[in-house]
Coordinates of C-alpha atoms and ligand atoms in Angstrom, one line a residue:
X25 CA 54.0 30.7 -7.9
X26 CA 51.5 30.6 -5.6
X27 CA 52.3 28.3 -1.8
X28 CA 50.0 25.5 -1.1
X29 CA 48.9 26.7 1.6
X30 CA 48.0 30.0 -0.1
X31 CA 45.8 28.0 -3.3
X32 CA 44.0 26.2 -0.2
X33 CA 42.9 29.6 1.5
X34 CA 41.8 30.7 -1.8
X35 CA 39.8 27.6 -2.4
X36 CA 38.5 27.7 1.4
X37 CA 37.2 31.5 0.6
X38 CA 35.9 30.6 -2.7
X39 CA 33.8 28.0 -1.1
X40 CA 32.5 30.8 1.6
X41 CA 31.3 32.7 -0.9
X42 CA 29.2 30.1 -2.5
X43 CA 28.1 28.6 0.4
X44 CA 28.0 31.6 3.1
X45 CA 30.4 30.9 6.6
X46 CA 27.6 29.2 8.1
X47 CA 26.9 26.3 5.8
X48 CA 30.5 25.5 5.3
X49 CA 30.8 25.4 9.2
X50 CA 28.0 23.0 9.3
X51 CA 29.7 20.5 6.6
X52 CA 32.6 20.4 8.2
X53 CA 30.6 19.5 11.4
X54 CA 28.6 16.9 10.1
X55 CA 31.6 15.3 8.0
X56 CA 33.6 15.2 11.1
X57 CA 30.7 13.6 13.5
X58 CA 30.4 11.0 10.3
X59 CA 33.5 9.7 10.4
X60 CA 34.1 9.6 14.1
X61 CA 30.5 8.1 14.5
X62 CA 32.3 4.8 13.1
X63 CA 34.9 4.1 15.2
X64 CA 33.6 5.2 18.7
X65 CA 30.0 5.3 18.5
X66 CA 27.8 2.7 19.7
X67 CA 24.1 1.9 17.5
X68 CA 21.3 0.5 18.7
X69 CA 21.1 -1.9 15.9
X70 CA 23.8 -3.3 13.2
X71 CA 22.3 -4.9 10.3
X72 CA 26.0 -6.3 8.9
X73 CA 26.8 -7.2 5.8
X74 CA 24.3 -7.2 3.7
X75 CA 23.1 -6.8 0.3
X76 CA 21.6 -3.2 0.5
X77 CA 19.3 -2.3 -2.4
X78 CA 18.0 0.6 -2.5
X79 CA 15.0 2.3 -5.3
X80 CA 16.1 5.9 -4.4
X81 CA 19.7 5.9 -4.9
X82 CA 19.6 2.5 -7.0
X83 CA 22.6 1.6 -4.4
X84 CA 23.0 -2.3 -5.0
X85 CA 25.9 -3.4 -3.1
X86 CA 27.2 -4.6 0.2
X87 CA 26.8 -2.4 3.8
X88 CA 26.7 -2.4 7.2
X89 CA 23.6 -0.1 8.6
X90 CA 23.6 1.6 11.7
X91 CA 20.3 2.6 13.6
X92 CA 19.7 4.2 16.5
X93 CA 16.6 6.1 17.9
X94 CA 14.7 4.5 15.7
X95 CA 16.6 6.2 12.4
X96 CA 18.8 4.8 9.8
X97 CA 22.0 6.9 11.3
X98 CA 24.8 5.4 9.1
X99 CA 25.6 3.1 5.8
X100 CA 28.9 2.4 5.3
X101 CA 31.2 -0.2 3.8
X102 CA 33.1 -0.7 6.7
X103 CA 32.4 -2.6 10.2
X104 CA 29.8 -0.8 12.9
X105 CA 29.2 -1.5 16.2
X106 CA 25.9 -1.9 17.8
X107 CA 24.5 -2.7 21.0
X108 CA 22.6 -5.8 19.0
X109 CA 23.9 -6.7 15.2
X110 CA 22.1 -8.8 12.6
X111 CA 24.1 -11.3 10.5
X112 CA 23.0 -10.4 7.3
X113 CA 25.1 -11.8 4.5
X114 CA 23.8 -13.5 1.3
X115 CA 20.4 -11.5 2.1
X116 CA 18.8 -8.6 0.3
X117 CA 18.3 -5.9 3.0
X118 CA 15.6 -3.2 1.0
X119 CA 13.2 -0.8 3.1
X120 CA 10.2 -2.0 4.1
X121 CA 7.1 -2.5 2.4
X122 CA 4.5 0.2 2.3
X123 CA 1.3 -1.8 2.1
X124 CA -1.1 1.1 0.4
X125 CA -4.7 -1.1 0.7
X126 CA -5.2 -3.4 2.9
X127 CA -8.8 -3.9 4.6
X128 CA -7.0 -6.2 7.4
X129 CA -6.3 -3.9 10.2
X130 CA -6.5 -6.4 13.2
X131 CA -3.1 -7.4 15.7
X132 CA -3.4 -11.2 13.3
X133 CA -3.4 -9.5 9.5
X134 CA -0.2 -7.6 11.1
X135 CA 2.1 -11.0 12.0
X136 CA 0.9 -12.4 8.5
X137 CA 1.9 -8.9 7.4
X138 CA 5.3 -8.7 9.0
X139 CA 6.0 -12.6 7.4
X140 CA 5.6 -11.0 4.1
X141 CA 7.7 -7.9 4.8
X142 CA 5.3 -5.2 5.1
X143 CA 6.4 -2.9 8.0
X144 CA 3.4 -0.2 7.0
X145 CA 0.3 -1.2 5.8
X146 CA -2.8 1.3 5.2
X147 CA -6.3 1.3 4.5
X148 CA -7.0 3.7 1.9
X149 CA -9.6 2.4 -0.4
X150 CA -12.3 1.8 1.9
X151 CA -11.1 3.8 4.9
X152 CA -13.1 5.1 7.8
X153 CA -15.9 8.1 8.6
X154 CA -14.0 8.4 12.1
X155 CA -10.3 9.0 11.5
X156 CA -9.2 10.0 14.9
X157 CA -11.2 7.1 16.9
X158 CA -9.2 4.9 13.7
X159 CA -6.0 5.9 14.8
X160 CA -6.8 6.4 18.7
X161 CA -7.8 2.5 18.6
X162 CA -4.3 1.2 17.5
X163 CA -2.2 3.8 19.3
X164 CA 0.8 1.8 21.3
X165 CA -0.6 -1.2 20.4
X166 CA 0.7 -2.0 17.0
X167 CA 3.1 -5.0 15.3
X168 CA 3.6 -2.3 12.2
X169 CA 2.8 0.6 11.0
X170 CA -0.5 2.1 10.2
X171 CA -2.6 4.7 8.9
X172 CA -6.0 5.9 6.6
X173 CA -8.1 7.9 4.2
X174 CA -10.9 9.2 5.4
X175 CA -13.5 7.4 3.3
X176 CA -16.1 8.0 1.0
X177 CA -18.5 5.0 1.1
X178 CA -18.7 4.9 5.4
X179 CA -19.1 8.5 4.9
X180 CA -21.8 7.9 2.9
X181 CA -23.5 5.3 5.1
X182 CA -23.1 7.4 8.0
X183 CA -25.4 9.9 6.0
X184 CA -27.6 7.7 5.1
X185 CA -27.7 6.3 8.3
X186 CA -27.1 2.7 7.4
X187 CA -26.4 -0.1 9.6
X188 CA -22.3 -0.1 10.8
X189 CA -20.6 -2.5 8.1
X190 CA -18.2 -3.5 6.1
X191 CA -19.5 -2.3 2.6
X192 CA -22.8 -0.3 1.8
X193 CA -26.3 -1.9 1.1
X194 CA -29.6 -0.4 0.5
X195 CA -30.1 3.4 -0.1
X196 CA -26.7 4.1 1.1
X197 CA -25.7 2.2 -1.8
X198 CA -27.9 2.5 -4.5
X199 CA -30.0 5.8 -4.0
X200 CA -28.5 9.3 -5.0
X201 CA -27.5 12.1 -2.2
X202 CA -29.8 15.1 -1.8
X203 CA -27.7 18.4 -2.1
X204 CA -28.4 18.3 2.0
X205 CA -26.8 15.2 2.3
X206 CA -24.0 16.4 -0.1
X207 CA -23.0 18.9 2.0
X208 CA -23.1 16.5 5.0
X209 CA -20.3 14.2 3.2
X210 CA -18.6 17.6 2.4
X211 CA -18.5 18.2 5.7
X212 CA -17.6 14.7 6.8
X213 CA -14.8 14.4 4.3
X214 CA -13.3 17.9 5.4
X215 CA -13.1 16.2 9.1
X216 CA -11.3 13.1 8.2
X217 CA -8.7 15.7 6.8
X218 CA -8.1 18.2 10.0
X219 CA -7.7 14.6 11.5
X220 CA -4.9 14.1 9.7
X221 CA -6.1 11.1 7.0
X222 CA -3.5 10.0 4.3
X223 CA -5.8 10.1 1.7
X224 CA -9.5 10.0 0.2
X225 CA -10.5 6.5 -0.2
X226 CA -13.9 5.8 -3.0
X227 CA -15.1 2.6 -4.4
X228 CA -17.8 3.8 -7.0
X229 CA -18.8 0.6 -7.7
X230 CA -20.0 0.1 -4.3
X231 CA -22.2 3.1 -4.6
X232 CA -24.1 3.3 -8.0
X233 CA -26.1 5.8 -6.5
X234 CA -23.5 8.2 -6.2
X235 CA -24.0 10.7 -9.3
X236 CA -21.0 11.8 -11.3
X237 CA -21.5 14.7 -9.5
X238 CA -21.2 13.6 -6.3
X239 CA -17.7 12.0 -7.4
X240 CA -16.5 15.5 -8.8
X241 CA -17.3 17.2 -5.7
X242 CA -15.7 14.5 -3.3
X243 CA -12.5 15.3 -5.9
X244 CA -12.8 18.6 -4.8
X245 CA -12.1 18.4 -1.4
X246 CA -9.2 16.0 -1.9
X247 CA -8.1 18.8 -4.1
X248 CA -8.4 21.4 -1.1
X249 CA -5.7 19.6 0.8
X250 CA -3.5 18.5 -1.4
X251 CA -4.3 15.1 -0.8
X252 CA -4.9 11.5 -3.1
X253 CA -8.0 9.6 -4.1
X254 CA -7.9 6.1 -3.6
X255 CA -10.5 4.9 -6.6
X256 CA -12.4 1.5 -6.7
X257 CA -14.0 2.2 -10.4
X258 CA -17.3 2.6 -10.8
X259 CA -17.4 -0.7 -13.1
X260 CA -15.1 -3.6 -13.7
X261 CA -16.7 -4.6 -16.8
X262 CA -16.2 -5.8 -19.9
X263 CA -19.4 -4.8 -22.0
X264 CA -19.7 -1.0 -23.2
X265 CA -21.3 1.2 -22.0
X266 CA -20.2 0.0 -18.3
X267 CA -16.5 -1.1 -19.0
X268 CA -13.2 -0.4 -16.7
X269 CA -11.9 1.9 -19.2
X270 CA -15.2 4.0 -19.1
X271 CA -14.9 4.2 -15.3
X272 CA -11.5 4.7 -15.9
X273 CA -12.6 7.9 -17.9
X274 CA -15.1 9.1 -15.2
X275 CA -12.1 9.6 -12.0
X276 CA -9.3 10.9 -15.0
X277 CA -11.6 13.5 -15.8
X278 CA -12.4 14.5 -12.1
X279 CA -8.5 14.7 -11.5
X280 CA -7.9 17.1 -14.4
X281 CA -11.0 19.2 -13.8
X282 CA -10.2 19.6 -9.6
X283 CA -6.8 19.0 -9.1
X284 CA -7.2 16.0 -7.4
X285 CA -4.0 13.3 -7.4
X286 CA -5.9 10.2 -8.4
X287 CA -4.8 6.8 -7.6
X288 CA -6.8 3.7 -9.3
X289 CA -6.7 0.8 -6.7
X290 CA -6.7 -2.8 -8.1
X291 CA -6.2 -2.1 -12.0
X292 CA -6.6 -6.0 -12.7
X293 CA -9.8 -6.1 -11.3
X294 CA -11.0 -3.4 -12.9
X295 CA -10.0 -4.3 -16.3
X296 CA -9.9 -7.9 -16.3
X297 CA -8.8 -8.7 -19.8
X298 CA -8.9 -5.0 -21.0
X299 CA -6.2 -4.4 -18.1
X300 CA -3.4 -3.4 -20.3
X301 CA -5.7 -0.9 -21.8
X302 CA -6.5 0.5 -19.1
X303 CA -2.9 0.8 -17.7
X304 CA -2.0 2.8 -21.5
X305 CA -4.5 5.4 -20.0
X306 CA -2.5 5.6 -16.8
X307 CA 0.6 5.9 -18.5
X308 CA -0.8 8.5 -21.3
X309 CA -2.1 10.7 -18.4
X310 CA 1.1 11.0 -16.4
X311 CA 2.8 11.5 -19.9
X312 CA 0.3 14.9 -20.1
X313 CA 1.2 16.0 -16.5
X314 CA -2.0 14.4 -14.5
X315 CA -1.1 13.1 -10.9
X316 CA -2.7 9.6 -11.6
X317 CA -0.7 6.1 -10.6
X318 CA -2.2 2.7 -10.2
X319 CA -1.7 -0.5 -8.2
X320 CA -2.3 -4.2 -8.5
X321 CA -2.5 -7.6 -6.2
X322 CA -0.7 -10.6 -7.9
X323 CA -3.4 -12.7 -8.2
X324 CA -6.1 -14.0 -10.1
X325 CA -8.9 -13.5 -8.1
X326 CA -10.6 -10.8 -6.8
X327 CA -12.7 -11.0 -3.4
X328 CA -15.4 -9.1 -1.7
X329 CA -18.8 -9.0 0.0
X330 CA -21.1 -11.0 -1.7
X331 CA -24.2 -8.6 -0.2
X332 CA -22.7 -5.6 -2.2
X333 CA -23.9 -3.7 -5.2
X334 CA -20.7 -5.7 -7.5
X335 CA -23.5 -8.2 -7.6
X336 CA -26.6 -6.4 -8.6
X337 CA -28.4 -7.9 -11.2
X338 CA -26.2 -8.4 -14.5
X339 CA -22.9 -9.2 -12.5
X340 CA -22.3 -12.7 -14.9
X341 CA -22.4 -10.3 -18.0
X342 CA -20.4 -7.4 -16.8
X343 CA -17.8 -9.8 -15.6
X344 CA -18.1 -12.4 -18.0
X345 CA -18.4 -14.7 -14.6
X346 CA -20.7 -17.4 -13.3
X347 CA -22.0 -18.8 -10.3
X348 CA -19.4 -21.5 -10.4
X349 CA -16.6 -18.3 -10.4
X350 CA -17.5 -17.0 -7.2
X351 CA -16.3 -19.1 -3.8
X352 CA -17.8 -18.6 -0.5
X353 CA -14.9 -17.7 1.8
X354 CA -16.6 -19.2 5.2
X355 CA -16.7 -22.7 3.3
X356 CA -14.8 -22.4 0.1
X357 CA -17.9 -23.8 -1.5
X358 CA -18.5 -22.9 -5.4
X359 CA -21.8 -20.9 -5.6
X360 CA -25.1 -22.2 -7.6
X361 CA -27.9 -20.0 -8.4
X362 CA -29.3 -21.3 -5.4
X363 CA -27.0 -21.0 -2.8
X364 CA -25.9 -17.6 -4.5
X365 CA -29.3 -15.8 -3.3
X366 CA -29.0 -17.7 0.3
X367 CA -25.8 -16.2 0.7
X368 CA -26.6 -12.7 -0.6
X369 CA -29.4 -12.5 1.6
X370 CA -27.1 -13.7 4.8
X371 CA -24.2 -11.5 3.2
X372 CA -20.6 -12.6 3.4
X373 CA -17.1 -12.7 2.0
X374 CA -16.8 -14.1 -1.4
X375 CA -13.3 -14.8 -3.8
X376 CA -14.1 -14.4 -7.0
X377 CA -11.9 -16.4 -9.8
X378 CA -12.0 -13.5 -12.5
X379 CA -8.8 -11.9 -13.5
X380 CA -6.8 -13.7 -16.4
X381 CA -3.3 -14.5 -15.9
X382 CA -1.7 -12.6 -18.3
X383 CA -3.9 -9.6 -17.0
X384 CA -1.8 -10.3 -13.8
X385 CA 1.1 -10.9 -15.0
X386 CA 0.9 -8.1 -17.2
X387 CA 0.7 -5.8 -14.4
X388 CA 3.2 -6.8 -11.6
X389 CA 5.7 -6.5 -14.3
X390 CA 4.9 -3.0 -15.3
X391 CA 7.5 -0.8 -13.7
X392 CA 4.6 2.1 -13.3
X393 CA 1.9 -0.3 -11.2
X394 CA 2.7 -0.6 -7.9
X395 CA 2.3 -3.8 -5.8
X396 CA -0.6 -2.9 -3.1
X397 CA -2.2 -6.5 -1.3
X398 CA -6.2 -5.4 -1.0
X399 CA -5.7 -7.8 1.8
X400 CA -9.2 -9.2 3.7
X401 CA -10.4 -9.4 7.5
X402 CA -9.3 -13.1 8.3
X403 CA -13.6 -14.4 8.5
X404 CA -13.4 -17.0 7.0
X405 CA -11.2 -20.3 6.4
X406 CA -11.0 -19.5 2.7
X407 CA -10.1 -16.0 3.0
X408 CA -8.2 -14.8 -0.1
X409 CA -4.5 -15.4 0.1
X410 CA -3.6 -12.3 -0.5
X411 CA -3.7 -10.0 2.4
X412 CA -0.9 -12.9 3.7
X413 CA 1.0 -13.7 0.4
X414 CA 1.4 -10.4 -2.1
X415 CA 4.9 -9.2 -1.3
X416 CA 6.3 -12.9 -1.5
X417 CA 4.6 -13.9 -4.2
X418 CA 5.9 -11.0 -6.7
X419 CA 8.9 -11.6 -5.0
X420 CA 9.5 -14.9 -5.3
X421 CA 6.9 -15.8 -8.3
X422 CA 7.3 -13.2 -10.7
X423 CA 10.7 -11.9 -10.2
X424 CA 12.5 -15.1 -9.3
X425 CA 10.7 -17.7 -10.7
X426 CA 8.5 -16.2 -13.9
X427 CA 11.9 -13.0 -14.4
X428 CA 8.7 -11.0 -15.6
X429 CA 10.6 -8.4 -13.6
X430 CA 14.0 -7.7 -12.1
X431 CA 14.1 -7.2 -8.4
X432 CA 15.3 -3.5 -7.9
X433 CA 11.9 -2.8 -9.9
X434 CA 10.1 -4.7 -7.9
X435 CA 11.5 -3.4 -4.7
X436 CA 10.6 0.2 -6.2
X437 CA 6.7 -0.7 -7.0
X438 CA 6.4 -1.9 -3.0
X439 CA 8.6 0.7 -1.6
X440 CA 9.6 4.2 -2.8
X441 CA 6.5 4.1 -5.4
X442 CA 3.9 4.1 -2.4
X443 CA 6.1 6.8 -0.2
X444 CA 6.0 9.2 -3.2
X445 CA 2.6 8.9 -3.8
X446 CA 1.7 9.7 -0.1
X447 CA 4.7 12.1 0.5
X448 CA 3.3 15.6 -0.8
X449 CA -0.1 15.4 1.7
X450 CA 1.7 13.7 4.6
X451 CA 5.4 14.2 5.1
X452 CA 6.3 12.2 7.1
X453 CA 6.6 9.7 4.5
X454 CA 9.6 11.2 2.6
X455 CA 11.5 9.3 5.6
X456 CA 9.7 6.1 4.4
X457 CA 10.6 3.7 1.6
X458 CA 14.1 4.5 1.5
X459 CA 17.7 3.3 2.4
X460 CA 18.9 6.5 3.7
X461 CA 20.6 8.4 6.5
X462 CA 18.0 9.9 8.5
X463 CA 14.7 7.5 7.1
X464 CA 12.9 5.9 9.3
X465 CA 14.2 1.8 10.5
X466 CA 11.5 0.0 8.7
X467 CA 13.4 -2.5 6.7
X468 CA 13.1 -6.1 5.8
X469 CA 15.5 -8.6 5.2
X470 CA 15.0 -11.4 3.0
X471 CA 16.7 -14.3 1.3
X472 CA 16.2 -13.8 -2.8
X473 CA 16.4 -17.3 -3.6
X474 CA 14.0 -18.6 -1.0
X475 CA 11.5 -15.9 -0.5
X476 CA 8.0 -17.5 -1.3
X477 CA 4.6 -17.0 -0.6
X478 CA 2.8 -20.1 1.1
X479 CA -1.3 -18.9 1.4
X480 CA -3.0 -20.4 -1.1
X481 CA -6.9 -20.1 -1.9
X482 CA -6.8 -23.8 -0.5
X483 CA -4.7 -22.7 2.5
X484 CA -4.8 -19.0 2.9
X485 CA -3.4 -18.8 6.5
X486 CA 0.2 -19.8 5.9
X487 CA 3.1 -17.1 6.3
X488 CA 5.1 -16.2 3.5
X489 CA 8.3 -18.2 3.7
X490 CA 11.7 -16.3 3.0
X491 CA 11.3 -13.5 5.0
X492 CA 14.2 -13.5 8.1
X493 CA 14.2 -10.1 9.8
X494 CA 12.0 -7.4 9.8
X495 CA 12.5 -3.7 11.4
X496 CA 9.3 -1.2 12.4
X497 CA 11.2 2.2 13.8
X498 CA 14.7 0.1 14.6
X499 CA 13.0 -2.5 16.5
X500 CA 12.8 -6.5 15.6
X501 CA 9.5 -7.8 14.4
X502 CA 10.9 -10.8 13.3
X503 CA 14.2 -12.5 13.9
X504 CA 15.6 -15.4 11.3
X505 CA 12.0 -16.0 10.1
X506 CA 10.4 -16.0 13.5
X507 CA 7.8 -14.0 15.2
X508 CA 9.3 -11.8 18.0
X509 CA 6.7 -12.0 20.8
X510 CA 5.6 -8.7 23.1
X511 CA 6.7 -5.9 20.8
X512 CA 4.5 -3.1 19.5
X513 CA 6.9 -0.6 17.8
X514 CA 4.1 0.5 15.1
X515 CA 3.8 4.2 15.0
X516 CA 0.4 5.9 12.8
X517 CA 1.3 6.9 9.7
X518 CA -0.8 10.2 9.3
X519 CA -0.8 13.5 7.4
X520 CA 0.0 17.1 9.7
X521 CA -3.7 17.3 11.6
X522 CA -6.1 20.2 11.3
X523 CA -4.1 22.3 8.4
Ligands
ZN616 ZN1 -11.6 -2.6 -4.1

């Protein structure tokens, strides 16, 4: 009969041989530095005993988290010390929301932001012609997080040479490239990317003028590196030939014929009543292999400039809207036929009261649409609520409130579901959206029975309510609810430059 110690040698050798003497060395290291870590090391930051829920693992139980250097270094069951802890108990600690769209990008949408738990917000539908004077602007000055696509439609109007603006009007809008100025936007585009953008941001229906070939050869580029196309549709309609689900059609088939990872931005919007159609075709395609996912806002409004091409002649038809549908955000005014061309002329922010509840509803609750705010530039004292409400309101609303979802879901569709979509063209975010040794701090903290949004289209600038502390890189944005003054621990959020 063979000693104990003699069956342990034999296990110990079986083990070198499957995992080679230098792996096995390196376990034992790390296993040993693990446990110690507890008792005699020190963290930066404690967040103790709280509720950690995590999408990745699906952990869903009570830890103590230990950060330090701004990384998740330790979660474990038993006490940690820390140079500063965080009561935590009776809270949901979850990692912090990834904030795929939002137009916002000033120091104020970033403390609304931070009230509704976002720790990284991006602009990737719209995006930017100038990627690395984007990210130079906001470098050490940043509440959160923050990155970009390199985009399409300013692309386009630098091109065109169109006045510097929000959206595009004129020819930049409405007439079609010549193969000269094709190859410009080429050209353009391929920048943005050696600048290290997340993504390729497009809203069709800003630029009728763009051809469906134009769109196929903007997919191709995205396709070169790797990299995501952020896709307002070319219609949001609800009379054939111009419906969602035809534009729908247009982007699918430029992701299966380049290659291009195709996200659809706003799916409510875009499909108004026909948004549960629309979202079958998202499903059906990542059921055949394509690289397509989707997102939604939680409200039933959409907004936008009222100057754009969304309000070309036949708008009330295509949207089954009227004048009295459409609110102008400086006033909050309902439009008339007359005001309506004043305005357009002036040009201006506008909330439009389109999308039906149930459209809504139906997708927050869908476990495959992710939870993205579209949130606005704050012009305007009836701004959309959005940009200052989303995470809350799905929170609170849908999943407390409405239980048209259950809150690990929920957590996923603001969370992991964004980091995964990003992670394959920039890295950096496998270390995002996650509870997990070695991911970046960004977490949020949050009471599940109180969390609330408060912005309303009557009183947009109000901060979420619920929200008690919030981590960017392992440092406190916000401390039991309240702003922490004088900190900028945002870091840019970009993809590996010039590859
Ligand atoms: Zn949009």
């Amino acid at each position: 009969m063979a000693s104990v110690a003699a069956l342990r040698n034999a296990r110990v050798v079986a083990l070198l041989v499957v995992l080679g003497a230098s792996a096995l060395v390196h376990v034992v290291r790390v296993g040993f530095a693990a446990s110690h870590a507890r008792q005699d090391q020190q963290f930066d930051v404690v967040i103790a005993n709280g509720r950690v829920m995590d999408p990745e693992s699906g952990l869903d139980g009570v830890r103590n988290i230990g950060i330090s250097g701004g990384k998740i270094r330790a979660i474990a069951a038993d006490r940690l010390q820390g140079k500063a802890t965080y009561e935590a108990k009776g809270l949901v600690v979850a990692p912090g929301f990834i904030d795929l769209h939002e137009h916002g990008q000033e120091p104020k949408n970033y403390q609304f932001q931070a009230h509704d738990g976002v720790t990284t917000s991006l602009e990737l539908e719209l995006g930017t012609a100038d990627v690395a004077g984007w990210y130079a602007q906001r470098e050490g000055k940043s509440l959160i997080n923050y990155g970009v696509s390199i985009g399409h439609i300013p692309v386009r109007m630098k091109v065109f040479h169109a006045a510097a603006d929000l959206l595009a009007t004129g020819d930049s809008a409405h007439s079609p490239a010549t193969s000269e100025q094709l190859k410009q936007m080429t050209a353009l585009v391929e920048q943005g990317f050696r600048e290290g953008a997340l993504a390729e941001g497009m809203g069709i229906n800003y630029t009728p003028g763009a051809t469906h070939q134009e769109i196929v050869e903007m997919f191709r580029v995205a396709a070169r590196y790797g990299a995501s196309v952020h896709v307002h549709l070319r219609y949001a309609g609800l009379k054939e030939p111009t419906t969602g689900l035809a534009a729908l059609e247009e982007v699918l088939a430029a992701a299966a014929a380049t290659g291009a990872p195709l996200h659809v931005v706003h799916i409510t919007s875009m499909g108004l009543r026909f948004t549960p159609d629309l979202i079958a075709m998202v499903d059906g395609a990542q059921k055949h292999g394509l690289d397509v996912t989707t997102e939604c806002y939680p409200y039933t409004a959409g907004s936008t400039g009222l100057e754009s091409a969304i309000f070309d002649p036949g708008w009330q038809e295509n949207m089954g809207i009227t004048y009295k549908d459409v609110q102008w955000a400086a006033t909050g005014e309902r439009l008339t036929a007359e005001t309506f061309e004043k305005y357009r002329k002036q040009g201006g922010i506008v909330v439009i009261h389109m999308i039906p509840e149930e459209a809504a509803r139906t997708a927050v609750a869908n476990p495959i649409v992710m939870i993205a705010s579209d949130g606005m530039p704050l012009t305007g004292a009836k701004v959309h609520p959005r940009g200052q409400g989303t995470y809350s309101r799905v929170l609170g609303h849908y999943v407390r409130e409405e239980k048209a979802l259950d809150l690990m879901t929920a957590l996923r569709k603001m969370t992991l579901m964004p980091a995964q979509r990003l992670e394959k063209h920039a890295p950096a975010f496998h270390d995002k959206g996650r509870i997990r040794v070695g991911a970046d701090a960004d977490i949020t903290v949050f009471d599940s029975e109180r969390i609330i949004d408060k912005a309303t289209f009557d009183e947009p600038l109000q901060y979420s309510e619920g929200i008690q502390f919030v981590f960017v890189n392992g440092t406190a944005i916000l401390k039991d609810g309240k702003f922490v003054d004088g900190v900028f621990p945002g870091r840019p959020a970009r993809a590996p430059l010039a590859h």
